[in-house]
Amino acid sequence: MAAASSSSRSATAAGVLLAMVVAAVCLHGAAAQLCEDYYDDTCPDAYDIVKQVLMDAHQSDTRIFASLIRLHFHDCFVQSEKESPPNNGSARGFPVVDAVKAALEDACPGVVSCADILAIAAEISVELSGGPSWGVLLGRLDGKTSDFNGSLDLPAPTDNLTVLQQKFSNLSLNDVDLVALSGGHTFGRVQCQFVTDRLYNFSGTNMPDPTLDSSYRAFLSQRCPRNGDPRSLNDLDPTTPDTFDNHYYTNIEVNRGFLSSDQELKSSPQAQGTTAPIVDQFAGSQDAFFASFAQSMINMGNLRPVTDPSQGEVRTNCRRVNGS
Ligand code: HEM
Ligand SMILES: *[C@@H]1O[C@H](CO)[C@@H](O)[C@H](O)[C@H]1NC(C)=O
Ligand SMILES: *[C@@H]1O[C@H](CO)[C@@H](O)[C@H](O)[C@H]1NC(C)=O
Ligand SMILES: *[C@@H]1O[C@H](CO)[C@@H](O)[C@H](O)[C@H]1NC(C)=O
Ligand SMILES: *[C@@H]1O[C@H](CO)[C@@H](O)[C@H](O)[C@H]1NC(C)=O
Ligand SMILES: *[C@@H]1O[C@H](CO)[C@@H](O)[C@H](O)[C@H]1NC(C)=O
């Protein structure tokens, strides 16, 4: 495990010193900010417990790491609700979150929030898939309400670059964050329904999306025929489907982004001088991508977290507000 991971026990002496300088103050209460060592006293093994459950789940489900990071993304953006339109029939991984929660409740009852479980699980999922590690900031509380309609503000696969930039900047996330976080699509699966318009009727033109590479289009048309099952699954990154690497960007460079929202980052006229150069940079340097991805995950994990105990709680069951 790399020194930058959030298991402070395996950090070097220098790393420990640095952590003390950067995150020395770990306040609890209304004015709290997130910090790395939030559970060091109350649940010191939290990170290792989550990791064990994830490794076990991965034995029978290679897709689970991708599914878990997506849950964290939706939770950060909108405290999203399992059955709302972008999630219903699409978000997965809830039984594994339940298993993590059960293991943590055994070790330290009532301590670790479900929002923090998702943040920790996202980091472990990326790291175990070959991606970067980072120190996860912790101390979120779970919402006491569940926002069904907020999920409608999530970015959509048909959004153009301008709308994607608006939805991110609305949350103080800039173009680097947008491009880096979209790199989450370097692993995981996607249903045919999210590409059929690009294959057969782009923007209502009855023509394919002209930015889609023609041999990739032929490949996807076989997998997703016009009247096929809209829920059939495809790899988001067919070159290395389960590895966290920079192939998301090298695919986009050759017009093989899966979603319209992926290819927009490079091919939109508005991408010139904004997101396209960032795609180029990450395609050319996996190290640059990894460094930005880690920072952007921290930025995304810091969106309006609930830390005031009067506004939130540690859920006992991640699927329900306590007492409901
Ligand atoms: C930029 C805007 C984004 C859009 C429009 C978008 C859209 C989508 C869509 C439509 C799917 C397929 C869902 C399905 O077939 O059921 C998907 C899957 C996925 N997304 Fe995103 N996404 C975005 C950003 C992100 C971010 C920021 C992350 C994480 C950092 C992420 C990680 C994933 C992963 C890992 C999957 C595969 C999940 C699995 O296999 O279960 N996405 N996304
Ligand atoms: C979610 O999807 C299921 C199965 O397609 C459907 O029965 C249910 O009504 C949907 N829920 C909502 C809130 O749309
Ligand atoms: C969500 O929006 C719908 C339609 O705009 C509205 O009828 C419903 O009351 C809203 N639900 C919540 C929980 O706000
Ligand atoms: C992007 O989409 C929005 C909403 O559909 C639309 O109003 C806008 O004109 C589009 N922008 C471009 C540059 O196509
Ligand atoms: C920006 O966020 C607000 C709520 O915080 C929401 O009402 C609005 O629709 C969002 N705008 C976009 C473009 O997503
Ligand atoms: C193509 O899309 C347009 C606009 O969404 C729709 O009116 C039309 O029926 C679609 N054509 C086919 C063949 O599905």
Coordinates of C-alpha atoms and ligand atoms in Angstrom, one line a residue:
M1 CA 0.0 0.0 0.0
A2 CA 1.3 3.4 -0.9
A3 CA 2.3 5.9 1.8
A4 CA -0.4 8.3 0.6
S5 CA -3.2 5.9 1.5
S6 CA -5.5 6.7 4.3
S7 CA -4.2 4.0 6.6
S8 CA -2.0 6.1 8.8
R9 CA -0.5 3.0 10.4
S10 CA 1.4 2.2 7.2
A11 CA 2.4 5.8 6.6
T12 CA 6.1 6.7 6.9
A13 CA 7.2 8.9 9.8
A14 CA 7.5 11.8 7.4
G15 CA 4.0 11.1 6.2
V16 CA 2.7 11.1 9.7
L17 CA 4.3 14.4 10.4
L18 CA 2.9 15.9 7.2
A19 CA -0.6 14.6 8.1
M20 CA -0.3 16.3 11.4
V21 CA 0.6 19.6 9.7
V22 CA -2.1 19.4 7.1
A23 CA -5.0 18.0 9.1
A24 CA -4.0 18.8 12.7
V25 CA -7.4 20.1 13.7
C26 CA -10.2 17.6 13.6
L27 CA -13.1 19.4 15.2
H28 CA -16.3 17.6 15.9
G29 CA -19.6 19.6 16.1
A30 CA -21.4 22.3 14.2
A31 CA -18.3 24.1 12.8
A32 CA -16.5 20.9 11.9
Q33 CA -14.6 20.3 8.7
L34 CA -13.8 17.0 7.2
C35 CA -10.4 15.5 8.2
E36 CA -8.4 12.4 7.6
D37 CA -8.1 11.2 11.2
Y38 CA -11.8 11.6 12.1
Y39 CA -12.2 7.9 13.2
D40 CA -8.7 7.4 14.6
D41 CA -10.0 7.2 18.1
T42 CA -13.5 6.0 17.6
C43 CA -13.0 3.4 14.9
P44 CA -9.3 3.0 14.1
D45 CA -9.8 -0.1 11.9
A46 CA -12.5 1.5 9.8
Y47 CA -10.4 1.7 6.6
D48 CA -9.2 -1.9 6.9
I49 CA -12.7 -3.2 7.7
V50 CA -14.1 -1.6 4.6
K51 CA -11.2 -2.9 2.5
Q52 CA -11.8 -6.5 3.6
V53 CA -15.5 -6.4 2.8
L54 CA -14.7 -4.9 -0.7
M55 CA -12.1 -7.5 -1.5
D56 CA -14.5 -10.3 -0.5
A57 CA -17.3 -8.8 -2.6
H58 CA -14.9 -8.4 -5.6
Q59 CA -14.3 -12.2 -5.6
S60 CA -17.8 -12.7 -7.1
D61 CA -18.4 -9.3 -8.7
T62 CA -15.6 -7.7 -10.7
R63 CA -17.8 -4.7 -11.4
I64 CA -18.3 -3.8 -7.8
F65 CA -15.4 -1.3 -7.5
A66 CA -16.9 0.8 -10.4
S67 CA -20.4 0.6 -9.0
L68 CA -19.2 1.9 -5.6
I69 CA -17.4 4.9 -6.9
R70 CA -20.4 5.9 -8.9
L71 CA -22.5 5.7 -5.7
H72 CA -20.1 8.1 -4.0
F73 CA -20.3 10.5 -7.0
H74 CA -24.1 10.6 -6.8
D75 CA -24.1 10.9 -3.1
C76 CA -21.7 13.9 -3.3
F77 CA -23.6 15.7 -6.1
V78 CA -27.1 15.4 -4.8
Q79 CA -27.3 13.2 -1.7
S80 CA -29.2 11.1 -4.3
E81 CA -32.0 8.8 -3.8
K82 CA -31.9 5.1 -4.9
E83 CA -35.1 5.1 -6.9
S84 CA -34.9 8.5 -8.6
P85 CA -34.6 8.4 -12.4
P86 CA -30.8 8.4 -12.9
N87 CA -30.4 5.7 -10.3
N88 CA -33.4 3.4 -10.7
G89 CA -32.3 0.2 -12.4
S90 CA -28.8 1.7 -12.8
A91 CA -27.1 2.3 -9.5
R92 CA -25.9 -0.9 -7.9
G93 CA -23.7 -1.9 -5.0
F94 CA -26.2 -1.3 -2.2
P95 CA -25.9 -4.9 -0.7
V96 CA -22.1 -4.4 -0.4
V97 CA -22.7 -1.1 1.3
D98 CA -25.0 -3.0 3.7
A99 CA -22.3 -5.6 4.3
V100 CA -19.7 -2.9 5.0
K101 CA -22.1 -1.1 7.4
A102 CA -22.8 -4.4 9.2
A103 CA -19.1 -5.1 9.7
L104 CA -18.5 -1.5 11.0
E105 CA -21.5 -1.7 13.3
D106 CA -19.9 -4.9 14.8
A107 CA -16.6 -3.2 15.4
C108 CA -17.8 0.3 16.4
P109 CA -21.5 0.7 16.7
G110 CA -23.1 3.9 15.6
V111 CA -19.9 5.6 14.6
V112 CA -19.1 5.5 10.9
S113 CA -21.6 7.3 8.6
C114 CA -22.9 5.9 5.3
A115 CA -21.6 8.9 3.5
D116 CA -18.1 8.3 4.8
I117 CA -18.4 4.6 3.9
L118 CA -19.0 5.6 0.3
A119 CA -16.0 8.0 0.4
I120 CA -13.7 5.3 1.8
A121 CA -15.1 2.7 -0.6
A122 CA -14.4 4.9 -3.6
E123 CA -10.8 5.4 -2.7
I124 CA -10.2 1.7 -2.0
S125 CA -12.0 0.8 -5.2
V126 CA -9.8 3.0 -7.3
E127 CA -6.6 1.9 -5.6
L128 CA -7.4 -1.8 -5.9
S129 CA -8.1 -1.3 -9.6
G130 CA -4.7 0.1 -10.3
G131 CA -5.4 3.8 -9.7
P132 CA -4.0 6.4 -7.3
S133 CA -4.5 6.5 -3.6
W134 CA -5.3 9.5 -1.5
G135 CA -6.1 10.5 2.1
V136 CA -9.8 10.4 2.4
L137 CA -11.3 13.3 4.3
L138 CA -13.9 12.0 6.8
G139 CA -16.5 13.2 9.3
R140 CA -19.6 13.5 7.1
L141 CA -23.0 12.8 8.7
D142 CA -25.9 11.2 6.8
G143 CA -28.8 13.3 5.7
K144 CA -32.0 13.0 7.7
T145 CA -34.0 13.4 4.5
S146 CA -33.6 11.8 1.2
D147 CA -33.7 14.0 -1.8
F148 CA -35.7 12.4 -4.6
N149 CA -35.9 15.3 -7.0
G150 CA -32.4 16.6 -6.6
S151 CA -31.1 13.7 -8.6
L152 CA -32.6 15.3 -11.6
D153 CA -29.7 17.8 -11.5
L154 CA -27.1 15.1 -12.0
P155 CA -25.2 15.4 -15.2
A156 CA -26.9 13.4 -18.0
P157 CA -25.1 11.4 -20.7
T158 CA -26.8 13.6 -23.4
D159 CA -25.7 16.9 -21.8
N160 CA -23.5 19.0 -24.0
L161 CA -20.2 20.5 -22.7
T162 CA -21.8 23.8 -21.7
V163 CA -24.4 22.1 -19.5
L164 CA -21.8 19.8 -18.0
Q165 CA -19.6 22.7 -17.2
Q166 CA -22.6 24.5 -15.6
K167 CA -23.6 21.5 -13.5
F168 CA -20.0 21.2 -12.2
S169 CA -19.3 24.9 -11.7
N170 CA -22.6 25.1 -9.8
L171 CA -20.8 23.0 -7.2
S172 CA -17.5 24.9 -7.5
L173 CA -15.9 22.2 -9.6
N174 CA -13.9 23.5 -12.5
D175 CA -12.9 22.2 -15.9
V176 CA -10.0 20.1 -14.5
D177 CA -12.4 18.5 -12.0
L178 CA -14.9 17.8 -14.8
V179 CA -12.3 16.2 -17.1
A180 CA -10.5 14.3 -14.3
L181 CA -13.7 13.0 -12.6
S182 CA -15.1 11.9 -15.9
G183 CA -12.1 9.6 -16.0
G184 CA -14.1 7.5 -13.6
H185 CA -15.4 6.0 -16.8
T186 CA -12.2 4.1 -17.3
F187 CA -13.9 1.1 -15.7
G188 CA -17.4 -0.3 -15.2
R189 CA -20.3 -1.0 -17.4
V190 CA -23.0 0.9 -19.2
Q191 CA -26.3 0.0 -20.7
C192 CA -27.1 0.1 -24.4
Q193 CA -29.9 2.6 -23.8
F194 CA -27.2 5.3 -23.2
V195 CA -25.6 4.9 -26.7
T196 CA -28.5 4.0 -29.0
D197 CA -29.2 7.6 -29.9
R198 CA -25.6 8.1 -30.9
L199 CA -25.7 4.9 -33.0
Y200 CA -29.0 5.5 -34.8
N201 CA -30.6 8.9 -34.3
F202 CA -28.2 11.5 -32.9
S203 CA -30.1 14.7 -31.9
G204 CA -33.1 13.4 -33.8
T205 CA -31.2 13.4 -37.1
N206 CA -31.8 9.7 -37.9
M207 CA -28.1 9.6 -38.4
P208 CA -25.2 8.4 -36.1
D209 CA -23.2 10.8 -34.1
P210 CA -20.6 12.1 -36.6
T211 CA -18.0 12.3 -33.8
L212 CA -18.2 8.5 -33.2
D213 CA -15.3 6.4 -34.7
S214 CA -16.9 4.3 -37.5
S215 CA -15.4 1.0 -36.5
Y216 CA -16.3 1.5 -32.9
R217 CA -19.8 2.4 -34.1
A218 CA -19.9 -0.9 -36.0
F219 CA -18.8 -2.8 -32.9
L220 CA -21.4 -1.1 -30.7
S221 CA -24.1 -1.5 -33.3
Q222 CA -23.6 -5.3 -33.1
R223 CA -23.8 -5.2 -29.3
C224 CA -26.7 -2.7 -29.2
P225 CA -28.9 -3.4 -32.2
R226 CA -31.7 -1.0 -32.9
N227 CA -34.4 -3.1 -31.3
G228 CA -32.3 -4.9 -28.8
D229 CA -32.5 -5.0 -25.0
P230 CA -31.9 -1.4 -23.9
R231 CA -30.4 -2.8 -20.6
S232 CA -27.6 -4.9 -22.2
L233 CA -24.3 -4.1 -20.8
N234 CA -21.1 -2.8 -22.4
D235 CA -17.7 -1.9 -21.1
L236 CA -17.2 1.9 -20.6
D237 CA -13.5 1.2 -21.6
P238 CA -13.3 -1.8 -23.9
T239 CA -9.5 -1.7 -23.9
T240 CA -9.0 -2.4 -20.1
P241 CA -12.6 -2.8 -18.7
D242 CA -11.7 -3.3 -15.1
T243 CA -8.5 -1.3 -14.7
F244 CA -8.2 2.2 -13.5
D245 CA -5.8 3.8 -16.0
N246 CA -5.8 6.7 -18.5
H247 CA -7.3 4.8 -21.4
Y248 CA -10.6 6.8 -21.0
Y249 CA -8.6 9.7 -22.5
T250 CA -6.7 7.8 -25.1
N251 CA -10.1 6.4 -26.2
I252 CA -11.5 9.9 -26.5
E253 CA -8.5 11.0 -28.6
V254 CA -9.5 8.4 -31.2
N255 CA -13.2 9.2 -31.1
R256 CA -14.1 6.2 -29.0
G257 CA -15.7 7.8 -26.0
F258 CA -18.8 5.8 -25.1
L259 CA -21.2 8.5 -23.9
S260 CA -21.9 11.7 -25.8
S261 CA -20.9 13.5 -22.6
D262 CA -17.5 11.7 -22.7
Q263 CA -16.7 12.7 -26.3
E264 CA -17.9 16.2 -25.8
L265 CA -14.9 16.9 -23.5
K266 CA -12.7 16.7 -26.7
S267 CA -15.0 17.1 -29.7
S268 CA -17.4 19.9 -28.7
P269 CA -16.5 23.2 -30.5
Q270 CA -16.6 24.7 -26.9
A271 CA -13.9 22.2 -25.8
Q272 CA -11.1 24.1 -27.7
G273 CA -9.0 26.0 -25.2
T274 CA -11.1 24.6 -22.3
T275 CA -11.5 20.9 -21.7
A276 CA -9.8 19.5 -24.9
P277 CA -6.3 20.4 -23.8
I278 CA -6.9 18.7 -20.4
V279 CA -8.0 15.5 -22.2
D280 CA -4.8 15.7 -24.3
Q281 CA -2.7 16.1 -21.2
F282 CA -4.3 13.2 -19.4
A283 CA -4.1 11.0 -22.5
G284 CA -0.4 11.8 -22.6
S285 CA 0.4 11.4 -18.9
Q286 CA -1.2 8.8 -16.6
D287 CA 0.7 10.4 -13.7
A288 CA -0.9 13.8 -14.5
F289 CA -4.3 12.2 -14.6
F290 CA -3.8 10.3 -11.3
A291 CA -2.7 13.4 -9.5
S292 CA -5.6 15.4 -10.7
F293 CA -8.1 12.6 -10.1
A294 CA -7.0 12.3 -6.5
Q295 CA -7.3 16.0 -5.9
S296 CA -10.7 16.2 -7.7
M297 CA -12.1 13.3 -5.7
I298 CA -11.2 15.3 -2.5
N299 CA -12.9 18.3 -4.0
M300 CA -16.0 16.3 -4.9
G301 CA -16.0 14.7 -1.5
N302 CA -16.1 18.2 0.1
L303 CA -19.4 19.3 -1.6
R304 CA -21.7 20.5 1.1
P305 CA -21.0 17.7 3.5
V306 CA -23.3 17.6 6.5
T307 CA -21.2 17.9 9.7
D308 CA -23.6 19.7 12.0
P309 CA -25.2 17.1 14.3
S310 CA -28.4 19.1 14.3
Q311 CA -28.6 18.6 10.5
G312 CA -27.5 15.0 10.2
E313 CA -27.0 11.6 11.9
V314 CA -25.0 8.4 11.6
R315 CA -27.5 6.0 10.0
T316 CA -27.8 2.6 11.5
N317 CA -29.1 1.3 8.2
C318 CA -27.7 3.0 5.1
R319 CA -31.0 2.6 3.2
R320 CA -33.1 4.5 5.8
V321 CA -33.2 7.6 7.9
N322 CA -33.0 6.5 11.5
G323 CA -36.4 5.9 13.0
S324 CA -38.2 5.9 9.7
Ligands
HEM1 C1 -19.6 13.9 -16.1 C2 -20.8 13.5 -16.0 C3 -21.2 12.1 -15.9 C4 -22.2 11.5 -16.6 C5 -23.1 12.2 -17.6 C6 -22.2 10.1 -16.2 C7 -23.1 9.2 -16.8 C8 -23.0 7.8 -16.5 C9 -23.9 6.8 -17.1 C10 -25.1 7.1 -18.0 C11 -23.5 5.6 -16.7 C12 -24.1 4.3 -17.1 C13 -25.2 3.9 -16.1 C14 -25.9 2.6 -16.5 O1 -25.7 2.1 -17.6 O2 -26.7 2.1 -15.7 C15 -22.3 5.8 -15.9 C16 -21.6 4.8 -15.3 C17 -20.5 5.0 -14.4 N1 -20.1 6.2 -14.0 FE1 -20.6 8.0 -14.7 N2 -21.3 9.9 -15.3 C18 -20.6 11.1 -15.1 C19 -19.6 11.3 -14.1 C20 -19.0 10.3 -13.4 C21 -18.1 10.5 -12.3 C22 -17.7 11.9 -11.8 C23 -17.7 9.3 -11.8 C24 -16.8 8.9 -10.7 C25 -15.8 9.7 -10.4 C26 -18.4 8.3 -12.6 C27 -18.3 6.9 -12.5 C28 -19.0 6.0 -13.2 C29 -18.7 4.6 -13.1 C30 -17.6 3.9 -12.4 C31 -19.7 3.9 -13.9 C32 -19.9 2.4 -14.1 C33 -20.7 1.9 -12.9 C34 -21.0 0.4 -12.9 O3 -20.4 -0.3 -13.7 O4 -21.8 0.0 -12.1 N3 -19.2 8.9 -13.5 N4 -22.1 7.2 -15.8
LIG2 C1 -38.0 2.0 -10.5 O1 -38.0 0.9 -11.4 C2 -38.9 -0.1 -11.1 C3 -38.6 -1.3 -12.1 O2 -38.5 -0.8 -13.4 C4 -40.3 0.4 -11.2 O3 -41.3 -0.6 -10.9 C5 -40.5 1.5 -10.2 O4 -41.8 2.1 -10.3 C6 -39.4 2.6 -10.4 N1 -39.5 3.6 -9.3 C7 -39.6 4.9 -9.5 C8 -39.7 5.7 -8.3 O5 -39.6 5.4 -10.6
LIG3 C1 -40.7 15.9 -6.8 O1 -41.2 16.6 -7.9 C2 -42.5 16.2 -8.3 C3 -42.8 16.8 -9.6 O2 -42.3 18.1 -9.8 C4 -43.4 16.7 -7.1 O3 -44.8 16.3 -7.5 C5 -43.0 15.9 -5.9 O4 -43.8 16.4 -4.8 C6 -41.5 16.2 -5.6 N1 -41.1 15.3 -4.5 C7 -40.4 15.7 -3.5 C8 -40.1 14.7 -2.4 O5 -40.0 16.9 -3.4
LIG4 C1 -26.4 22.9 -24.8 O1 -27.6 22.4 -24.4 C2 -28.5 23.4 -23.9 C3 -29.7 22.7 -23.3 O2 -30.2 21.8 -24.1 C4 -28.8 24.4 -25.0 O3 -29.7 25.4 -24.5 C5 -27.6 25.0 -25.6 O4 -27.9 25.7 -26.7 C6 -26.6 23.9 -26.0 N1 -25.3 24.5 -26.3 C7 -24.6 24.2 -27.4 C8 -23.4 25.0 -27.6 O5 -25.0 23.4 -28.2
LIG5 C1 -27.5 24.6 -9.5 O1 -27.9 24.2 -8.2 C2 -29.2 24.6 -7.7 C3 -29.3 24.1 -6.3 O2 -28.2 24.1 -5.6 C4 -30.2 24.0 -8.6 O3 -31.5 24.4 -8.3 C5 -29.9 24.4 -10.1 O4 -30.8 23.7 -10.9 C6 -28.5 24.0 -10.5 N1 -28.2 24.4 -11.8 C7 -27.8 23.5 -12.8 C8 -27.4 24.1 -14.1 O5 -27.7 22.3 -12.5
LIG6 C1 -35.4 10.2 -33.8 O1 -35.5 11.2 -32.8 C2 -36.5 12.1 -33.0 C3 -36.4 13.2 -32.0 O2 -36.1 12.7 -30.7 C4 -37.8 11.4 -32.9 O3 -38.9 12.3 -33.1 C5 -37.9 10.3 -34.0 O4 -39.0 9.6 -33.9 C6 -36.7 9.4 -33.8 N1 -36.6 8.5 -34.9 C7 -36.6 7.1 -34.8 C8 -36.5 6.3 -36.0 O5 -36.7 6.6 -33.7

